[in-house]
Amino acid sequence: MRSFGDTSALWAVVVIVVVPLAIIVVAELDERLRQRESALRSSVVTLRNWTLPFFAIWALLVPVLGLDGGDFVVRAAGTGLVLSIAVAVYGVIGRLVADVRSRPAVPGRRAVPQLVLALPKIATILVAAWLLVDDVWGVDLSAALTALGVTSLVISFALQDTLSGLAAGLLLLSDQPFQPGDWIRAGDVEGKVVDINWRTSRILTRDGDTVIVPNSELAGASVVNYSSPDALHRVVVSVQVAFHNPPTLAKAMLLDAARGTRGVVADPPPAVRVVQVDDPLMTYEVDMWIEDYAIAPRVSSDFGSLVWYQSHRHGVGLPSPAQDLFIYDGVTTAASSTPTTAELRARLAASPLLASLDDDQLDLLANAGHALRYAVGEELLRASAGSRDLVVLVDGTALLQLVGPDRPDVAVSDLRSGDVMGLLDGSGVAGRDLVIRAMTDCDVVIVDADVAGEVVSRSAALSAALNRITEVRRHRLERLLAADTSHIAEPGRGSSLGATDREVSS
């Protein structure tokens, strides 16, 4: 090759001394690589058997003997030299690329794009071709490049769609918005990415069909990647429950069904929310988290099946698909949903405190009472509200608390089904207020204060029991306020402070 310089004595030394020594060194390196079973041995063999001999021939012909670079023998030797070097370099690059591809996947580290891995091989081929054509064989490429420019302009117009797909493929391979194995949705196509090449991407749908999508379409579409950056995915299922079911009970039923569904993770936990209240139906949405988007349809199906079984175990009625045509009578419907006096009387008689009253006194309370329902966490009664009504806890549990604006809540006592509330003296203690809060869904009967006071004044036993309850609560409050704050009972543990109201009344 012309660029190697003129003939000199130095080149003779190189051919006679340096080349044989280089062959010996490369042979020793080849033996060591053979013992290690290294994949680089093929490149070293090429260097020993082809590159060094061709180099020695070229150095002997041109710098030593002074042959012209245009001689066929010189060009043949130069061609062998360039090709052998290209093969050796290509082998080394191939081994390095294979090592990069075989690296184990590390969470958070993106894989090297295939295009980046292919560029060194392409560059090796192009450089070798350029040296052979321009430097070894002396072909002037300027005219060819000019003609190629005109030709490429014509071809670009004819193949603009194909070239656009190739450019989009290069962008996808370099940017990597998704990788093979990811679940994606692009437009109307949803599935698992099987392969990405320079022109198209192959996506395997849930139906088992492979959809070949041009990269130009993917480059211009909004792509949802369900597998990146985290495989965690939320499944949202809408469920309709009959309106008459208490939301607390319906939520507990749906949560049990979600927790029992195979594939739903415990963290984040499932959640239920009310999204629509519309008689005769209430609509809930259940959030469940999974770690594999591929199982999302199966999880939704399994959850729906468990809802049916859980609804029967929890006594939560699901809506019926049957439709009845009837004339709505608002007055009659409202009256039917309101407990009768006899039902109120039976609920009041179930209270241990009121069981000693005679029938006439129970009738007075029932006629002056009305039934209400409270959800978990609601306030049933607050002393500062000024109400003197008698409140009977028919079903559920509640907690008598002492609350303050800048102080932690203090539990005074637990209240259970049958306990009587109300008739609290004073609006609070030491700047704080007495509050009764529902710990579960509660059904209560509220009796007018005047009627309740009249009945209590007529019943010595009931009056004495209520006085004892009031006295026990007063002493309990005094002990709580006098105790150190570190020993104050936490909410929900009031029963540990002393006897309950039911025990006092008995």
JSON list of N, CA and C in Angstrom, two decimals, residues 275-338:
[
{"chain": "A", "resi": 275, "resn": "VAL", "atom": "N", "xyz": [-68.23, 4.33, 44.25]},
{"chain": "A", "resi": 275, "resn": "VAL", "atom": "CA", "xyz": [-68.17, 5.25, 43.11]},
{"chain": "A", "resi": 275, "resn": "VAL", "atom": "C", "xyz": [-69.55, 5.72, 42.68]},
{"chain": "A", "resi": 276, "resn": "GLN", "atom": "N", "xyz": [-70.62, 5.03, 43.11]},
{"chain": "A", "resi": 276, "resn": "GLN", "atom": "CA", "xyz": [-71.96, 5.46, 42.72]},
{"chain": "A", "resi": 276, "resn": "GLN", "atom": "C", "xyz": [-72.97, 4.95, 43.74]},
{"chain": "A", "resi": 277, "resn": "VAL", "atom": "N", "xyz": [-73.84, 5.84, 44.17]},
{"chain": "A", "resi": 277, "resn": "VAL", "atom": "CA", "xyz": [-74.94, 5.49, 45.08]},
{"chain": "A", "resi": 277, "resn": "VAL", "atom": "C", "xyz": [-76.24, 5.76, 44.33]},
{"chain": "A", "resi": 278, "resn": "ASP", "atom": "N", "xyz": [-76.94, 4.70, 43.99]},
{"chain": "A", "resi": 278, "resn": "ASP", "atom": "CA", "xyz": [-78.14, 4.85, 43.16]},
{"chain": "A", "resi": 278, "resn": "ASP", "atom": "C", "xyz": [-79.06, 3.67, 43.43]},
{"chain": "A", "resi": 279, "resn": "ASP", "atom": "N", "xyz": [-80.11, 3.91, 44.21]},
{"chain": "A", "resi": 279, "resn": "ASP", "atom": "CA", "xyz": [-81.09, 2.87, 44.49]},
{"chain": "A", "resi": 279, "resn": "ASP", "atom": "C", "xyz": [-81.67, 2.35, 43.16]},
{"chain": "A", "resi": 280, "resn": "PRO", "atom": "N", "xyz": [-81.71, 1.01, 42.92]},
{"chain": "A", "resi": 280, "resn": "PRO", "atom": "CA", "xyz": [-81.51, -0.09, 43.86]},
{"chain": "A", "resi": 280, "resn": "PRO", "atom": "C", "xyz": [-80.10, -0.66, 43.89]},
{"chain": "A", "resi": 281, "resn": "LEU", "atom": "N", "xyz": [-79.12, 0.05, 43.33]},
{"chain": "A", "resi": 281, "resn": "LEU", "atom": "CA", "xyz": [-77.76, -0.50, 43.26]},
{"chain": "A", "resi": 281, "resn": "LEU", "atom": "C", "xyz": [-76.77, 0.49, 43.82]},
{"chain": "A", "resi": 282, "resn": "MET", "atom": "N", "xyz": [-75.68, -0.05, 44.35]},
{"chain": "A", "resi": 282, "resn": "MET", "atom": "CA", "xyz": [-74.51, 0.75, 44.69]},
{"chain": "A", "resi": 282, "resn": "MET", "atom": "C", "xyz": [-73.32, 0.15, 43.95]},
{"chain": "A", "resi": 283, "resn": "THR", "atom": "N", "xyz": [-72.51, 1.02, 43.38]},
{"chain": "A", "resi": 283, "resn": "THR", "atom": "CA", "xyz": [-71.38, 0.56, 42.57]},
{"chain": "A", "resi": 283, "resn": "THR", "atom": "C", "xyz": [-70.08, 0.78, 43.34]},
{"chain": "A", "resi": 284, "resn": "TYR", "atom": "N", "xyz": [-69.28, -0.27, 43.41]},
{"chain": "A", "resi": 284, "resn": "TYR", "atom": "CA", "xyz": [-67.98, -0.22, 44.08]},
{"chain": "A", "resi": 284, "resn": "TYR", "atom": "C", "xyz": [-66.90, -0.54, 43.06]},
{"chain": "A", "resi": 285, "resn": "GLU", "atom": "N", "xyz": [-65.71, 0.01, 43.29]},
{"chain": "A", "resi": 285, "resn": "GLU", "atom": "CA", "xyz": [-64.53, -0.36, 42.50]},
{"chain": "A", "resi": 285, "resn": "GLU", "atom": "C", "xyz": [-63.49, -0.96, 43.43]},
{"chain": "A", "resi": 286, "resn": "VAL", "atom": "N", "xyz": [-62.95, -2.10, 43.02]},
{"chain": "A", "resi": 286, "resn": "VAL", "atom": "CA", "xyz": [-61.98, -2.83, 43.82]},
{"chain": "A", "resi": 286, "resn": "VAL", "atom": "C", "xyz": [-60.62, -2.75, 43.12]},
{"chain": "A", "resi": 287, "resn": "ASP", "atom": "N", "xyz": [-59.61, -2.29, 43.86]},
{"chain": "A", "resi": 287, "resn": "ASP", "atom": "CA", "xyz": [-58.25, -2.20, 43.35]},
{"chain": "A", "resi": 287, "resn": "ASP", "atom": "C", "xyz": [-57.46, -3.40, 43.86]},
{"chain": "A", "resi": 288, "resn": "MET", "atom": "N", "xyz": [-56.87, -4.16, 42.93]},
{"chain": "A", "resi": 288, "resn": "MET", "atom": "CA", "xyz": [-56.02, -5.29, 43.27]},
{"chain": "A", "resi": 288, "resn": "MET", "atom": "C", "xyz": [-54.70, -5.14, 42.51]},
{"chain": "A", "resi": 289, "resn": "TRP", "atom": "N", "xyz": [-53.60, -5.49, 43.15]},
{"chain": "A", "resi": 289, "resn": "TRP", "atom": "CA", "xyz": [-52.28, -5.34, 42.55]},
{"chain": "A", "resi": 289, "resn": "TRP", "atom": "C", "xyz": [-51.70, -6.71, 42.23]},
{"chain": "A", "resi": 290, "resn": "ILE", "atom": "N", "xyz": [-51.14, -6.82, 41.04]},
{"chain": "A", "resi": 290, "resn": "ILE", "atom": "CA", "xyz": [-50.52, -8.07, 40.60]},
{"chain": "A", "resi": 290, "resn": "ILE", "atom": "C", "xyz": [-49.11, -7.75, 40.09]},
{"chain": "A", "resi": 291, "resn": "GLU", "atom": "N", "xyz": [-48.29, -8.80, 39.98]},
{"chain": "A", "resi": 291, "resn": "GLU", "atom": "CA", "xyz": [-46.90, -8.62, 39.55]},
{"chain": "A", "resi": 291, "resn": "GLU", "atom": "C", "xyz": [-46.65, -9.14, 38.14]},
{"chain": "A", "resi": 292, "resn": "ASP", "atom": "N", "xyz": [-47.71, -9.55, 37.46]},
{"chain": "A", "resi": 292, "resn": "ASP", "atom": "CA", "xyz": [-47.57, -10.05, 36.09]},
{"chain": "A", "resi": 292, "resn": "ASP", "atom": "C", "xyz": [-48.82, -9.64, 35.32]},
{"chain": "A", "resi": 293, "resn": "TYR", "atom": "N", "xyz": [-48.66, -8.73, 34.37]},
{"chain": "A", "resi": 293, "resn": "TYR", "atom": "CA", "xyz": [-49.82, -8.24, 33.63]},
{"chain": "A", "resi": 293, "resn": "TYR", "atom": "C", "xyz": [-50.49, -9.35, 32.83]},
{"chain": "A", "resi": 294, "resn": "ALA", "atom": "N", "xyz": [-49.77, -10.40, 32.52]},
{"chain": "A", "resi": 294, "resn": "ALA", "atom": "CA", "xyz": [-50.34, -11.48, 31.72]},
{"chain": "A", "resi": 294, "resn": "ALA", "atom": "C", "xyz": [-51.51, -12.16, 32.43]},
{"chain": "A", "resi": 295, "resn": "ILE", "atom": "N", "xyz": [-51.55, -12.13, 33.77]},
{"chain": "A", "resi": 295, "resn": "ILE", "atom": "CA", "xyz": [-52.61, -12.83, 34.50]},
{"chain": "A", "resi": 295, "resn": "ILE", "atom": "C", "xyz": [-53.78, -11.92, 34.84]},
{"chain": "A", "resi": 296, "resn": "ALA", "atom": "N", "xyz": [-53.79, -10.69, 34.34]},
{"chain": "A", "resi": 296, "resn": "ALA", "atom": "CA", "xyz": [-54.85, -9.74, 34.69]},
{"chain": "A", "resi": 296, "resn": "ALA", "atom": "C", "xyz": [-56.25, -10.27, 34.35]},
{"chain": "A", "resi": 297, "resn": "PRO", "atom": "N", "xyz": [-56.51, -10.83, 33.16]},
{"chain": "A", "resi": 297, "resn": "PRO", "atom": "CA", "xyz": [-57.86, -11.36, 32.89]},
{"chain": "A", "resi": 297, "resn": "PRO", "atom": "C", "xyz": [-58.25, -12.49, 33.82]},
{"chain": "A", "resi": 298, "resn": "ARG", "atom": "N", "xyz": [-57.30, -13.37, 34.13]},
{"chain": "A", "resi": 298, "resn": "ARG", "atom": "CA", "xyz": [-57.61, -14.48, 35.03]},
{"chain": "A", "resi": 298, "resn": "ARG", "atom": "C", "xyz": [-57.92, -13.99, 36.44]},
{"chain": "A", "resi": 299, "resn": "VAL", "atom": "N", "xyz": [-57.18, -12.96, 36.90]},
{"chain": "A", "resi": 299, "resn": "VAL", "atom": "CA", "xyz": [-57.43, -12.41, 38.23]},
{"chain": "A", "resi": 299, "resn": "VAL", "atom": "C", "xyz": [-58.83, -11.79, 38.30]},
{"chain": "A", "resi": 300, "resn": "SER", "atom": "N", "xyz": [-59.22, -11.05, 37.27]},
{"chain": "A", "resi": 300, "resn": "SER", "atom": "CA", "xyz": [-60.56, -10.47, 37.26]},
{"chain": "A", "resi": 300, "resn": "SER", "atom": "C", "xyz": [-61.63, -11.55, 37.29]},
{"chain": "A", "resi": 301, "resn": "SER", "atom": "N", "xyz": [-61.41, -12.62, 36.54]},
{"chain": "A", "resi": 301, "resn": "SER", "atom": "CA", "xyz": [-62.38, -13.72, 36.51]},
{"chain": "A", "resi": 301, "resn": "SER", "atom": "C", "xyz": [-62.46, -14.43, 37.85]},
{"chain": "A", "resi": 302, "resn": "ASP", "atom": "N", "xyz": [-61.31, -14.75, 38.44]},
{"chain": "A", "resi": 302, "resn": "ASP", "atom": "CA", "xyz": [-61.32, -15.43, 39.74]},
{"chain": "A", "resi": 302, "resn": "ASP", "atom": "C", "xyz": [-61.95, -14.56, 40.82]},
{"chain": "A", "resi": 303, "resn": "PHE", "atom": "N", "xyz": [-61.67, -13.27, 40.77]},
{"chain": "A", "resi": 303, "resn": "PHE", "atom": "CA", "xyz": [-62.27, -12.37, 41.75]},
{"chain": "A", "resi": 303, "resn": "PHE", "atom": "C", "xyz": [-63.78, -12.35, 41.62]},
{"chain": "A", "resi": 304, "resn": "GLY", "atom": "N", "xyz": [-64.28, -12.29, 40.38]},
{"chain": "A", "resi": 304, "resn": "GLY", "atom": "CA", "xyz": [-65.73, -12.31, 40.19]},
{"chain": "A", "resi": 304, "resn": "GLY", "atom": "C", "xyz": [-66.37, -13.58, 40.73]},
{"chain": "A", "resi": 305, "resn": "SER", "atom": "N", "xyz": [-65.69, -14.71, 40.58]},
{"chain": "A", "resi": 305, "resn": "SER", "atom": "CA", "xyz": [-66.23, -15.96, 41.11]},
{"chain": "A", "resi": 305, "resn": "SER", "atom": "C", "xyz": [-66.26, -15.93, 42.64]},
{"chain": "A", "resi": 306, "resn": "LEU", "atom": "N", "xyz": [-65.20, -15.42, 43.26]},
{"chain": "A", "resi": 306, "resn": "LEU", "atom": "CA", "xyz": [-65.16, -15.38, 44.72]},
{"chain": "A", "resi": 306, "resn": "LEU", "atom": "C", "xyz": [-66.18, -14.40, 45.29]},
{"chain": "A", "resi": 307, "resn": "VAL", "atom": "N", "xyz": [-66.50, -13.35, 44.56]},
{"chain": "A", "resi": 307, "resn": "VAL", "atom": "CA", "xyz": [-67.51, -12.40, 45.03]},
{"chain": "A", "resi": 307, "resn": "VAL", "atom": "C", "xyz": [-68.84, -13.11, 45.25]},
{"chain": "A", "resi": 308, "resn": "TRP", "atom": "N", "xyz": [-69.19, -14.02, 44.36]},
{"chain": "A", "resi": 308, "resn": "TRP", "atom": "CA", "xyz": [-70.47, -14.75, 44.50]},
{"chain": "A", "resi": 308, "resn": "TRP", "atom": "C", "xyz": [-70.47, -15.56, 45.80]},
{"chain": "A", "resi": 309, "resn": "TYR", "atom": "N", "xyz": [-69.38, -16.29, 46.06]},
{"chain": "A", "resi": 309, "resn": "TYR", "atom": "CA", "xyz": [-69.33, -17.10, 47.27]},
{"chain": "A", "resi": 309, "resn": "TYR", "atom": "C", "xyz": [-69.26, -16.22, 48.53]},
{"chain": "A", "resi": 310, "resn": "GLN", "atom": "N", "xyz": [-68.45, -15.18, 48.48]},
{"chain": "A", "resi": 310, "resn": "GLN", "atom": "CA", "xyz": [-68.33, -14.31, 49.64]},
{"chain": "A", "resi": 310, "resn": "GLN", "atom": "C", "xyz": [-69.64, -13.58, 49.94]},
{"chain": "A", "resi": 311, "resn": "SER", "atom": "N", "xyz": [-70.40, -13.25, 48.91]},
{"chain": "A", "resi": 311, "resn": "SER", "atom": "CA", "xyz": [-71.68, -12.56, 49.14]},
{"chain": "A", "resi": 311, "resn": "SER", "atom": "C", "xyz": [-72.63, -13.44, 49.94]},
{"chain": "A", "resi": 312, "resn": "HIS", "atom": "N", "xyz": [-72.59, -14.74, 49.70]},
{"chain": "A", "resi": 312, "resn": "HIS", "atom": "CA", "xyz": [-73.45, -15.65, 50.47]},
{"chain": "A", "resi": 312, "resn": "HIS", "atom": "C", "xyz": [-72.94, -15.82, 51.90]},
{"chain": "A", "resi": 313, "resn": "ARG", "atom": "N", "xyz": [-71.61, -15.88, 52.05]},
{"chain": "A", "resi": 313, "resn": "ARG", "atom": "CA", "xyz": [-71.08, -16.06, 53.41]},
{"chain": "A", "resi": 313, "resn": "ARG", "atom": "C", "xyz": [-71.26, -14.81, 54.26]},
{"chain": "A", "resi": 314, "resn": "HIS", "atom": "N", "xyz": [-71.18, -13.62, 53.64]},
{"chain": "A", "resi": 314, "resn": "HIS", "atom": "CA", "xyz": [-71.35, -12.37, 54.38]},
{"chain": "A", "resi": 314, "resn": "HIS", "atom": "C", "xyz": [-72.80, -11.92, 54.44]},
{"chain": "A", "resi": 315, "resn": "GLY", "atom": "N", "xyz": [-73.67, -12.57, 53.69]},
{"chain": "A", "resi": 315, "resn": "GLY", "atom": "CA", "xyz": [-75.06, -12.13, 53.66]},
{"chain": "A", "resi": 315, "resn": "GLY", "atom": "C", "xyz": [-75.26, -10.82, 52.92]},
{"chain": "A", "resi": 316, "resn": "VAL", "atom": "N", "xyz": [-74.42, -10.56, 51.94]},
{"chain": "A", "resi": 316, "resn": "VAL", "atom": "CA", "xyz": [-74.51, -9.34, 51.13]},
{"chain": "A", "resi": 316, "resn": "VAL", "atom": "C", "xyz": [-75.16, -9.70, 49.81]},
{"chain": "A", "resi": 317, "resn": "GLY", "atom": "N", "xyz": [-76.36, -9.22, 49.59]},
{"chain": "A", "resi": 317, "resn": "GLY", "atom": "CA", "xyz": [-77.08, -9.57, 48.37]},
{"chain": "A", "resi": 317, "resn": "GLY", "atom": "C", "xyz": [-76.55, -8.87, 47.14]},
{"chain": "A", "resi": 318, "resn": "LEU", "atom": "N", "xyz": [-76.39, -9.63, 46.06]},
{"chain": "A", "resi": 318, "resn": "LEU", "atom": "CA", "xyz": [-76.00, -9.05, 44.78]},
{"chain": "A", "resi": 318, "resn": "LEU", "atom": "C", "xyz": [-77.25, -8.71, 43.97]},
{"chain": "A", "resi": 319, "resn": "PRO", "atom": "N", "xyz": [-77.15, -7.77, 43.04]},
{"chain": "A", "resi": 319, "resn": "PRO", "atom": "CA", "xyz": [-78.34, -7.39, 42.26]},
{"chain": "A", "resi": 319, "resn": "PRO", "atom": "C", "xyz": [-78.82, -8.53, 41.39]},
{"chain": "A", "resi": 320, "resn": "SER", "atom": "N", "xyz": [-80.12, -8.61, 41.23]},
{"chain": "A", "resi": 320, "resn": "SER", "atom": "CA", "xyz": [-80.73, -9.63, 40.38]},
{"chain": "A", "resi": 320, "resn": "SER", "atom": "C", "xyz": [-80.95, -9.06, 38.99]},
{"chain": "A", "resi": 321, "resn": "PRO", "atom": "N", "xyz": [-80.69, -9.84, 37.94]},
{"chain": "A", "resi": 321, "resn": "PRO", "atom": "CA", "xyz": [-80.90, -9.32, 36.59]},
{"chain": "A", "resi": 321, "resn": "PRO", "atom": "C", "xyz": [-82.37, -9.18, 36.22]},
{"chain": "A", "resi": 322, "resn": "ALA", "atom": "N", "xyz": [-83.27, -9.76, 37.03]},
{"chain": "A", "resi": 322, "resn": "ALA", "atom": "CA", "xyz": [-84.70, -9.67, 36.71]},
{"chain": "A", "resi": 322, "resn": "ALA", "atom": "C", "xyz": [-85.19, -8.24, 36.89]},
{"chain": "A", "resi": 323, "resn": "GLN", "atom": "N", "xyz": [-86.15, -7.84, 36.09]},
{"chain": "A", "resi": 323, "resn": "GLN", "atom": "CA", "xyz": [-86.74, -6.51, 36.15]},
{"chain": "A", "resi": 323, "resn": "GLN", "atom": "C", "xyz": [-88.24, -6.63, 36.35]},
{"chain": "A", "resi": 324, "resn": "ASP", "atom": "N", "xyz": [-88.73, -5.90, 37.35]},
{"chain": "A", "resi": 324, "resn": "ASP", "atom": "CA", "xyz": [-90.16, -5.87, 37.65]},
{"chain": "A", "resi": 324, "resn": "ASP", "atom": "C", "xyz": [-90.67, -4.47, 37.40]},
{"chain": "A", "resi": 325, "resn": "LEU", "atom": "N", "xyz": [-91.83, -4.39, 36.79]},
{"chain": "A", "resi": 325, "resn": "LEU", "atom": "CA", "xyz": [-92.48, -3.12, 36.54]},
{"chain": "A", "resi": 325, "resn": "LEU", "atom": "C", "xyz": [-93.54, -2.92, 37.61]},
{"chain": "A", "resi": 326, "resn": "PHE", "atom": "N", "xyz": [-93.41, -1.84, 38.36]},
{"chain": "A", "resi": 326, "resn": "PHE", "atom": "CA", "xyz": [-94.39, -1.58, 39.42]},
{"chain": "A", "resi": 326, "resn": "PHE", "atom": "C", "xyz": [-94.60, -0.08, 39.53]},
{"chain": "A", "resi": 327, "resn": "ILE", "atom": "N", "xyz": [-95.70, 0.29, 40.16]},
{"chain": "A", "resi": 327, "resn": "ILE", "atom": "CA", "xyz": [-96.03, 1.69, 40.39]},
{"chain": "A", "resi": 327, "resn": "ILE", "atom": "C", "xyz": [-95.46, 2.09, 41.73]},
{"chain": "A", "resi": 328, "resn": "TYR", "atom": "N", "xyz": [-94.60, 3.09, 41.72]},
{"chain": "A", "resi": 328, "resn": "TYR", "atom": "CA", "xyz": [-93.92, 3.49, 42.95]},
{"chain": "A", "resi": 328, "resn": "TYR", "atom": "C", "xyz": [-94.83, 4.35, 43.80]},
{"chain": "A", "resi": 329, "resn": "ASP", "atom": "N", "xyz": [-94.98, 3.98, 45.07]},
{"chain": "A", "resi": 329, "resn": "ASP", "atom": "CA", "xyz": [-95.74, 4.74, 46.05]},
{"chain": "A", "resi": 329, "resn": "ASP", "atom": "C", "xyz": [-94.77, 5.19, 47.12]},
{"chain": "A", "resi": 330, "resn": "GLY", "atom": "N", "xyz": [-94.33, 6.44, 47.07]},
{"chain": "A", "resi": 330, "resn": "GLY", "atom": "CA", "xyz": [-93.32, 6.93, 47.99]},
{"chain": "A", "resi": 330, "resn": "GLY", "atom": "C", "xyz": [-93.74, 6.84, 49.43]},
{"chain": "A", "resi": 331, "resn": "VAL", "atom": "N", "xyz": [-95.01, 7.16, 49.75]},
{"chain": "A", "resi": 331, "resn": "VAL", "atom": "CA", "xyz": [-95.47, 7.14, 51.13]},
{"chain": "A", "resi": 331, "resn": "VAL", "atom": "C", "xyz": [-95.45, 5.72, 51.68]},
{"chain": "A", "resi": 332, "resn": "THR", "atom": "N", "xyz": [-95.96, 4.79, 50.86]},
{"chain": "A", "resi": 332, "resn": "THR", "atom": "CA", "xyz": [-95.99, 3.39, 51.31]},
{"chain": "A", "resi": 332, "resn": "THR", "atom": "C", "xyz": [-94.59, 2.82, 51.46]},
{"chain": "A", "resi": 333, "resn": "THR", "atom": "N", "xyz": [-93.71, 3.15, 50.51]},
{"chain": "A", "resi": 333, "resn": "THR", "atom": "CA", "xyz": [-92.34, 2.65, 50.58]},
{"chain": "A", "resi": 333, "resn": "THR", "atom": "C", "xyz": [-91.61, 3.18, 51.81]},
{"chain": "A", "resi": 334, "resn": "ALA", "atom": "N", "xyz": [-91.77, 4.48, 52.09]},
{"chain": "A", "resi": 334, "resn": "ALA", "atom": "CA", "xyz": [-91.12, 5.05, 53.27]},
{"chain": "A", "resi": 334, "resn": "ALA", "atom": "C", "xyz": [-91.66, 4.43, 54.55]},
{"chain": "A", "resi": 335, "resn": "ALA", "atom": "N", "xyz": [-92.97, 4.20, 54.58]},
{"chain": "A", "resi": 335, "resn": "ALA", "atom": "CA", "xyz": [-93.56, 3.60, 55.78]},
{"chain": "A", "resi": 335, "resn": "ALA", "atom": "C", "xyz": [-93.09, 2.18, 55.99]},
{"chain": "A", "resi": 336, "resn": "SER", "atom": "N", "xyz": [-92.90, 1.43, 54.90]},
{"chain": "A", "resi": 336, "resn": "SER", "atom": "CA", "xyz": [-92.48, 0.04, 55.03]},
{"chain": "A", "resi": 336, "resn": "SER", "atom": "C", "xyz": [-91.03, -0.08, 55.50]},
{"chain": "A", "resi": 337, "resn": "SER", "atom": "N", "xyz": [-90.22, 0.95, 55.20]},
{"chain": "A", "resi": 337, "resn": "SER", "atom": "CA", "xyz": [-88.82, 0.91, 55.62]},
{"chain": "A", "resi": 337, "resn": "SER", "atom": "C", "xyz": [-88.61, 1.41, 57.04]},
{"chain": "A", "resi": 338, "resn": "THR", "atom": "N", "xyz": [-89.67, 1.99, 57.64]},
{"chain": "A", "resi": 338, "resn": "THR", "atom": "CA", "xyz": [-89.58, 2.50, 59.01]},
{"chain": "A", "resi": 338, "resn": "THR", "atom": "C", "xyz": [-90.05, 1.43, 59.99]}
]
